[in-house]
Amino acid sequence: MTTTLPVLVVGATGSLGGKVVDELLGRGKNVRALVRPTTDAGRLEKRGVEIARGDMLDLDSLVAAMTGADAVITTAAGYTRGGKNAHDIDTVGNANLAEAAHRSGIRRFVLTSILTSDRTPHVPHFWHKKIAEDKLEQLGVPFVALRPGAFLDQIATMAGNPIDKGRLIWMAKATVPLTFVRTSDLAAYLAAAVDADAANGERIDIGWDRPVSMREMADLMGKRAGRKIKVWAVPSVVVRAAGAVVGRFNPVVKDMAAMFGWFDTGRYVADTRRQEQLFGPVPTADDTLARYTDELRAVHHPQP
């Protein structure tokens, strides 16, 4: 679709959001970014991105930011970012985004959701995404929700560069396959979703051609890097105990323990058929891990 109206990106100063901005600019889109009043937007401004100052907890600022925009992509996630407003961002903030989109008549709203969010009321930050989807639907906002698996880039580097350290850390069973995504791949799909031939209200799983266990990931990356990579798996019983004890004081720990418990069930697996129809060939696990390993090796052994 050809329009000069901007796409508003919520979460543009984050890792995923920044890549979404790159993808949109690469597609010739005009981009507007929602940036909190105290956040430096200099890097975005240098790239020609229009800045809308506002906050997800301030409904009026969201309406103002969306006014005159063609579409909205939100990558905002309070759970991932942390901070005292994390829960409010994932609940009140997402509800405000839906209400603002309803009031401003946005053509398409693209939500970054989470794989299996509709089956996990016991994992709060997953369930909050399901509630966000439902809120958009209830208000009649024309939306699509992409439901990606676990972020490879975050998981693989929890203990530092695995090529450098020779290990991956995991807090669930190392032999249970699950769906992963690469942040840069997801960013491309989110940008493409603005104009994709998808029906309003579609929830679309995003992943690879097959689920992969941490043990297999370590083997594939190690083979590519030419060195042994081990998996340090914290036993599930320890993770659950920590969630029960620490979770009384820190809800994020309890939430995280519940997430890893869900991973252990083997049901965190994407059905990528619709992904392929809308966005083209699904990335293969082998190719994605090979490319990612090569990038980590370049960081570990930079070229002179």
Tab-separated table of C-alpha atoms in Angstrom:
chain	number	residue	atom	x	y	z
A	1	MET	CA	0.000	0.000	0.000
A	2	THR	CA	1.382	3.409	-0.979
A	3	THR	CA	0.826	6.232	1.495
A	4	THR	CA	2.905	9.061	2.884
A	5	LEU	CA	1.191	8.780	6.249
A	6	PRO	CA	3.644	7.543	8.889
A	7	VAL	CA	3.741	4.248	10.731
A	8	LEU	CA	3.891	4.862	14.482
A	9	VAL	CA	6.347	2.558	16.267
A	10	VAL	CA	5.816	2.073	20.005
A	11	GLY	CA	9.006	0.744	21.592
A	12	ALA	CA	11.307	2.233	18.937
A	13	THR	CA	14.164	2.836	21.394
A	14	GLY	CA	14.332	-0.863	22.283
A	15	SER	CA	16.274	-3.632	20.547
A	16	LEU	CA	13.360	-5.077	18.553
A	17	GLY	CA	11.692	-1.708	17.985
A	18	GLY	CA	14.900	-0.211	16.618
A	19	LYS	CA	15.141	-3.012	14.068
A	20	VAL	CA	11.495	-2.461	13.108
A	21	VAL	CA	12.315	1.195	12.407
A	22	ASP	CA	15.215	0.041	10.188
A	23	GLU	CA	12.903	-2.309	8.282
A	24	LEU	CA	10.218	0.321	7.759
A	25	LEU	CA	12.711	2.922	6.541
A	26	GLY	CA	14.178	0.308	4.199
A	27	ARG	CA	10.710	-0.177	2.737
A	28	GLY	CA	10.387	3.546	2.075
A	29	LYS	CA	7.904	4.137	4.890
A	30	ASN	CA	7.675	7.371	6.848
A	31	VAL	CA	8.178	6.544	10.509
A	32	ARG	CA	6.957	8.210	13.676
A	33	ALA	CA	8.204	6.977	17.049
A	34	LEU	CA	6.502	7.230	20.430
A	35	VAL	CA	9.249	8.300	22.829
A	36	ARG	CA	8.836	9.112	26.504
A	37	PRO	CA	9.488	12.758	27.451
A	38	THR	CA	12.717	11.957	29.319
A	39	THR	CA	14.216	9.609	26.684
A	40	ASP	CA	16.889	10.795	24.235
A	41	ALA	CA	15.550	10.468	20.687
A	42	GLY	CA	18.621	11.890	18.934
A	43	ARG	CA	19.541	8.686	17.073
A	44	LEU	CA	16.036	8.340	15.689
A	45	GLU	CA	15.816	12.002	14.698
A	46	LYS	CA	19.085	11.749	12.753
A	47	ARG	CA	17.497	9.041	10.635
A	48	GLY	CA	14.543	11.232	9.745
A	49	VAL	CA	12.126	9.634	12.203
A	50	GLU	CA	9.368	11.938	13.450
A	51	ILE	CA	9.193	11.990	17.261
A	52	ALA	CA	5.927	11.933	19.174
A	53	ARG	CA	6.485	12.517	22.873
A	54	GLY	CA	4.197	10.459	25.049
A	55	ASP	CA	3.753	7.540	27.388
A	56	MET	CA	1.724	4.333	27.278
A	57	LEU	CA	0.185	5.263	30.628
A	58	ASP	CA	-1.047	8.601	29.248
A	59	LEU	CA	-4.000	7.907	26.939
A	60	ASP	CA	-4.239	11.448	25.581
A	61	SER	CA	-0.590	11.373	24.504
A	62	LEU	CA	-1.240	8.120	22.612
A	63	VAL	CA	-4.234	9.565	20.788
A	64	ALA	CA	-2.109	12.553	19.786
A	65	ALA	CA	0.734	10.271	18.613
A	66	MET	CA	-1.624	8.144	16.495
A	67	THR	CA	-3.517	11.043	14.951
A	68	GLY	CA	-2.570	11.260	11.277
A	69	ALA	CA	-0.757	7.899	11.313
A	70	ASP	CA	-1.573	5.106	8.867
A	71	ALA	CA	-0.640	2.192	11.113
A	72	VAL	CA	0.853	1.301	14.489
A	73	ILE	CA	3.431	-1.344	15.400
A	74	THR	CA	4.023	-1.942	19.081
A	75	THR	CA	6.988	-3.907	20.397
A	76	ALA	CA	6.666	-2.505	23.928
A	77	ALA	CA	6.966	-5.061	26.734
A	78	GLY	CA	7.086	-4.022	30.353
A	79	TYR	CA	8.169	-7.488	31.514
A	80	THR	CA	11.253	-7.421	29.284
A	81	ARG	CA	12.197	-3.852	30.080
A	82	GLY	CA	11.629	-4.111	33.822
A	83	GLY	CA	11.249	-1.158	36.160
A	84	LYS	CA	8.509	-0.116	38.542
A	85	ASN	CA	5.926	0.414	35.786
A	86	ALA	CA	6.482	-2.951	34.087
A	87	HIS	CA	3.141	-4.474	35.123
A	88	ASP	CA	1.203	-1.295	34.327
A	89	ILE	CA	2.744	-1.088	30.849
A	90	ASP	CA	1.704	-4.661	30.053
A	91	THR	CA	-1.848	-4.118	31.351
A	92	VAL	CA	-3.001	-0.482	31.470
A	93	GLY	CA	-0.520	0.555	28.764
A	94	ASN	CA	-1.672	-2.019	26.235
A	95	ALA	CA	-5.325	-1.220	26.980
A	96	ASN	CA	-4.553	2.460	26.389
A	97	LEU	CA	-2.928	1.649	23.042
A	98	ALA	CA	-6.049	-0.210	21.959
A	99	GLU	CA	-8.335	2.628	23.066
A	100	ALA	CA	-6.169	5.244	21.327
A	101	ALA	CA	-6.166	3.195	18.101
A	102	HIS	CA	-9.953	2.929	18.328
A	103	ARG	CA	-10.346	6.681	18.809
A	104	SER	CA	-7.908	7.695	16.076
A	105	GLY	CA	-9.167	5.302	13.396
A	106	ILE	CA	-5.879	3.526	12.692
A	107	ARG	CA	-5.988	1.436	9.475
A	108	ARG	CA	-3.931	-1.403	10.955
A	109	PHE	CA	-2.513	-2.137	14.380
A	110	VAL	CA	0.324	-4.675	14.556
A	111	LEU	CA	0.793	-6.204	18.013
A	112	THR	CA	3.905	-8.090	19.082
A	113	SER	CA	2.274	-10.871	21.087
A	114	ILE	CA	3.737	-14.162	22.398
A	115	LEU	CA	3.471	-17.753	21.175
A	116	THR	CA	0.819	-19.769	23.101
A	117	SER	CA	-0.263	-16.663	25.049
A	118	ASP	CA	-3.874	-17.869	24.823
A	119	ARG	CA	-3.020	-21.122	26.622
A	120	THR	CA	-1.004	-19.787	29.531
A	121	PRO	CA	-3.069	-17.875	32.119
A	122	HIS	CA	-0.506	-19.059	34.690
A	123	VAL	CA	2.313	-17.109	32.934
A	124	PRO	CA	1.352	-13.462	33.569
A	125	HIS	CA	3.360	-11.720	30.847
A	126	PHE	CA	2.134	-14.244	28.267
A	127	TRP	CA	-1.484	-13.830	29.366
A	128	HIS	CA	-1.248	-10.030	29.281
A	129	LYS	CA	-0.583	-10.300	25.539
A	130	LYS	CA	-3.684	-12.451	25.091
A	131	ILE	CA	-5.695	-9.817	26.965
A	132	ALA	CA	-4.198	-7.116	24.709
A	133	GLU	CA	-5.300	-9.078	21.627
A	134	ASP	CA	-8.798	-9.434	23.027
A	135	LYS	CA	-9.024	-5.734	23.904
A	136	LEU	CA	-8.185	-4.747	20.328
A	137	GLU	CA	-10.829	-7.172	19.086
A	138	GLN	CA	-13.479	-5.926	21.523
A	139	LEU	CA	-12.940	-2.332	20.396
A	140	GLY	CA	-13.113	-3.258	16.727
A	141	VAL	CA	-9.545	-2.126	15.996
A	142	PRO	CA	-8.285	-3.655	12.721
A	143	PHE	CA	-5.269	-5.575	14.018
A	144	VAL	CA	-2.963	-8.501	13.430
A	145	ALA	CA	-0.983	-10.103	16.232
A	146	LEU	CA	2.334	-11.828	15.590
A	147	ARG	CA	3.091	-14.484	18.207
A	148	PRO	CA	6.843	-15.151	18.162
A	149	GLY	CA	8.671	-17.875	20.059
A	150	ALA	CA	11.597	-17.273	22.438
A	151	PHE	CA	14.167	-14.723	21.305
A	152	LEU	CA	17.346	-16.546	20.278
A	153	ASP	CA	19.469	-13.418	20.731
A	154	GLN	CA	18.438	-13.064	24.379
A	155	ILE	CA	18.453	-16.735	25.328
A	156	ALA	CA	21.824	-17.614	23.775
A	157	THR	CA	23.655	-14.743	25.468
A	158	MET	CA	22.257	-15.062	29.010
A	159	ALA	CA	25.716	-16.151	30.180
A	160	GLY	CA	27.647	-13.957	27.745
A	161	ASN	CA	28.861	-14.844	24.270
A	162	PRO	CA	28.534	-18.682	24.088
A	163	ILE	CA	31.394	-18.898	21.568
A	164	ASP	CA	33.635	-17.141	24.062
A	165	LYS	CA	32.309	-18.871	27.198
A	166	GLY	CA	31.725	-22.315	25.708
A	167	ARG	CA	28.342	-22.593	27.382
A	168	LEU	CA	24.646	-21.786	27.227
A	169	ILE	CA	22.603	-21.361	30.388
A	170	TRP	CA	19.039	-22.675	30.554
A	171	MET	CA	16.433	-22.859	33.309
A	172	ALA	CA	14.439	-25.791	32.007
A	173	LYS	CA	15.034	-29.238	30.518
A	174	ALA	CA	17.810	-29.049	27.923
A	175	THR	CA	16.262	-31.855	25.836
A	176	VAL	CA	12.773	-30.396	25.255
A	177	PRO	CA	12.376	-28.738	21.808
A	178	LEU	CA	10.725	-25.318	21.603
A	179	THR	CA	10.231	-22.532	19.073
A	180	PHE	CA	12.751	-19.719	18.734
A	181	VAL	CA	12.910	-16.579	16.606
A	182	ARG	CA	15.689	-14.240	15.580
A	183	THR	CA	15.003	-10.598	16.504
A	184	SER	CA	15.960	-9.290	13.055
A	185	ASP	CA	13.651	-11.802	11.341
A	186	LEU	CA	10.742	-10.851	13.602
A	187	ALA	CA	11.355	-7.153	12.918
A	188	ALA	CA	11.034	-7.812	9.176
A	189	TYR	CA	7.737	-9.652	9.691
A	190	LEU	CA	6.346	-6.866	11.898
A	191	ALA	CA	7.179	-4.267	9.250
A	192	ALA	CA	5.691	-6.440	6.511
A	193	ALA	CA	2.530	-7.007	8.569
A	194	VAL	CA	1.555	-3.343	8.099
A	195	ASP	CA	0.490	-4.145	4.519
A	196	ALA	CA	0.255	-7.945	4.584
A	197	ASP	CA	-2.847	-9.619	3.168
A	198	ALA	CA	-4.028	-10.736	6.585
A	199	ALA	CA	-7.552	-10.684	7.968
A	200	ASN	CA	-8.381	-8.395	10.868
A	201	GLY	CA	-7.933	-10.196	14.160
A	202	GLU	CA	-5.504	-12.810	12.879
A	203	ARG	CA	-3.080	-14.274	15.410
A	204	ILE	CA	-0.017	-15.577	13.566
A	205	ASP	CA	2.623	-17.884	15.071
A	206	ILE	CA	6.199	-16.928	14.209
A	207	GLY	CA	9.119	-19.359	14.365
A	208	TRP	CA	11.472	-21.639	12.449
A	209	ASP	CA	10.867	-24.731	10.361
A	210	ARG	CA	11.056	-26.857	13.518
A	211	PRO	CA	11.453	-26.541	17.290
A	212	VAL	CA	14.940	-26.991	18.740
A	213	SER	CA	16.113	-28.089	22.186
A	214	MET	CA	18.908	-26.252	23.967
A	215	ARG	CA	21.046	-29.384	23.673
A	216	GLU	CA	20.622	-29.385	19.894
A	217	MET	CA	21.240	-25.630	19.750
A	218	ALA	CA	24.522	-26.062	21.620
A	219	ASP	CA	25.547	-28.931	19.318
A	220	LEU	CA	24.745	-27.026	16.117
A	221	MET	CA	26.447	-23.824	17.263
A	222	GLY	CA	29.441	-25.726	18.579
A	223	LYS	CA	29.868	-27.649	15.342
A	224	ARG	CA	29.714	-24.403	13.366
A	225	ALA	CA	32.160	-22.639	15.691
A	226	GLY	CA	34.541	-25.593	15.873
A	227	ARG	CA	34.420	-25.815	19.648
A	228	LYS	CA	32.483	-27.598	22.362
A	229	ILE	CA	29.523	-25.682	23.787
A	230	LYS	CA	27.894	-27.073	26.911
A	231	VAL	CA	24.424	-26.440	28.320
A	232	TRP	CA	24.289	-25.496	31.989
A	233	ALA	CA	20.705	-26.419	32.816
A	234	VAL	CA	19.305	-25.365	36.160
A	235	PRO	CA	16.969	-28.184	37.319
A	236	SER	CA	13.274	-27.367	36.975
A	237	VAL	CA	12.661	-28.135	40.649
A	238	VAL	CA	15.165	-25.433	41.623
A	239	VAL	CA	13.565	-22.898	39.269
A	240	ARG	CA	10.103	-23.670	40.662
A	241	ALA	CA	11.331	-23.400	44.250
A	242	ALA	CA	12.958	-20.055	43.525
A	243	GLY	CA	9.768	-18.848	41.890
A	244	ALA	CA	7.708	-19.864	44.915
A	245	VAL	CA	10.026	-18.278	47.489
A	246	VAL	CA	11.409	-15.190	45.735
A	247	GLY	CA	8.173	-14.703	43.836
A	248	ARG	CA	6.484	-13.575	47.038
A	249	PHE	CA	8.667	-10.474	46.963
A	250	ASN	CA	9.406	-10.240	43.231
A	251	PRO	CA	6.521	-11.192	40.905
A	252	VAL	CA	8.850	-11.181	37.877
A	253	VAL	CA	10.752	-14.190	39.266
A	254	LYS	CA	7.515	-16.111	39.759
A	255	ASP	CA	6.450	-15.162	36.222
A	256	MET	CA	9.775	-16.322	34.792
A	257	ALA	CA	9.636	-19.634	36.672
A	258	ALA	CA	6.149	-20.252	35.280
A	259	MET	CA	7.405	-19.510	31.765
A	260	PHE	CA	10.254	-22.013	31.993
A	261	GLY	CA	7.838	-24.552	33.458
A	262	TRP	CA	5.673	-24.095	30.353
A	263	PHE	CA	8.711	-24.590	28.117
A	264	ASP	CA	9.231	-27.955	29.829
A	265	THR	CA	5.815	-29.186	28.657
A	266	GLY	CA	6.944	-29.339	25.025
A	267	ARG	CA	3.893	-27.328	23.941
A	268	TYR	CA	5.736	-24.074	23.187
A	269	VAL	CA	5.800	-24.872	19.471
A	270	ALA	CA	4.697	-22.676	16.544
A	271	ASP	CA	2.493	-23.658	13.640
A	272	THR	CA	4.286	-21.669	10.931
A	273	ARG	CA	1.966	-22.415	7.993
A	274	ARG	CA	0.319	-18.977	8.058
A	275	GLN	CA	3.697	-17.305	8.564
A	276	GLU	CA	4.889	-18.906	5.335
A	277	GLN	CA	1.766	-17.854	3.408
A	278	LEU	CA	2.119	-14.215	4.456
A	279	PHE	CA	5.865	-13.670	4.683
A	280	GLY	CA	7.516	-16.308	2.523
A	281	PRO	CA	9.776	-19.272	3.316
A	282	VAL	CA	10.132	-19.950	7.032
A	283	PRO	CA	13.739	-19.680	8.318
A	284	THR	CA	15.327	-23.052	8.983
A	285	ALA	CA	16.768	-23.732	12.409
A	286	ASP	CA	20.062	-24.926	10.927
A	287	ASP	CA	20.593	-21.891	8.703
A	288	THR	CA	19.559	-19.362	11.353
A	289	LEU	CA	21.826	-20.875	13.989
A	290	ALA	CA	24.713	-21.050	11.502
A	291	ARG	CA	24.365	-17.363	10.608
A	292	TYR	CA	23.972	-16.355	14.247
A	293	THR	CA	27.044	-18.376	15.249
A	294	ASP	CA	29.073	-16.678	12.517
A	295	GLU	CA	28.035	-13.273	13.875
A	296	LEU	CA	28.999	-14.240	17.420
A	297	ARG	CA	32.347	-15.543	16.149
A	298	ALA	CA	32.960	-12.196	14.425
A	299	VAL	CA	32.409	-10.477	17.769
A	300	HIS	CA	34.660	-13.018	19.500
A	301	HIS	CA	37.380	-12.741	16.817
A	302	PRO	CA	36.860	-9.379	15.078
A	303	GLN	CA	38.523	-8.907	11.701
A	304	PRO	CA	41.564	-6.587	11.793
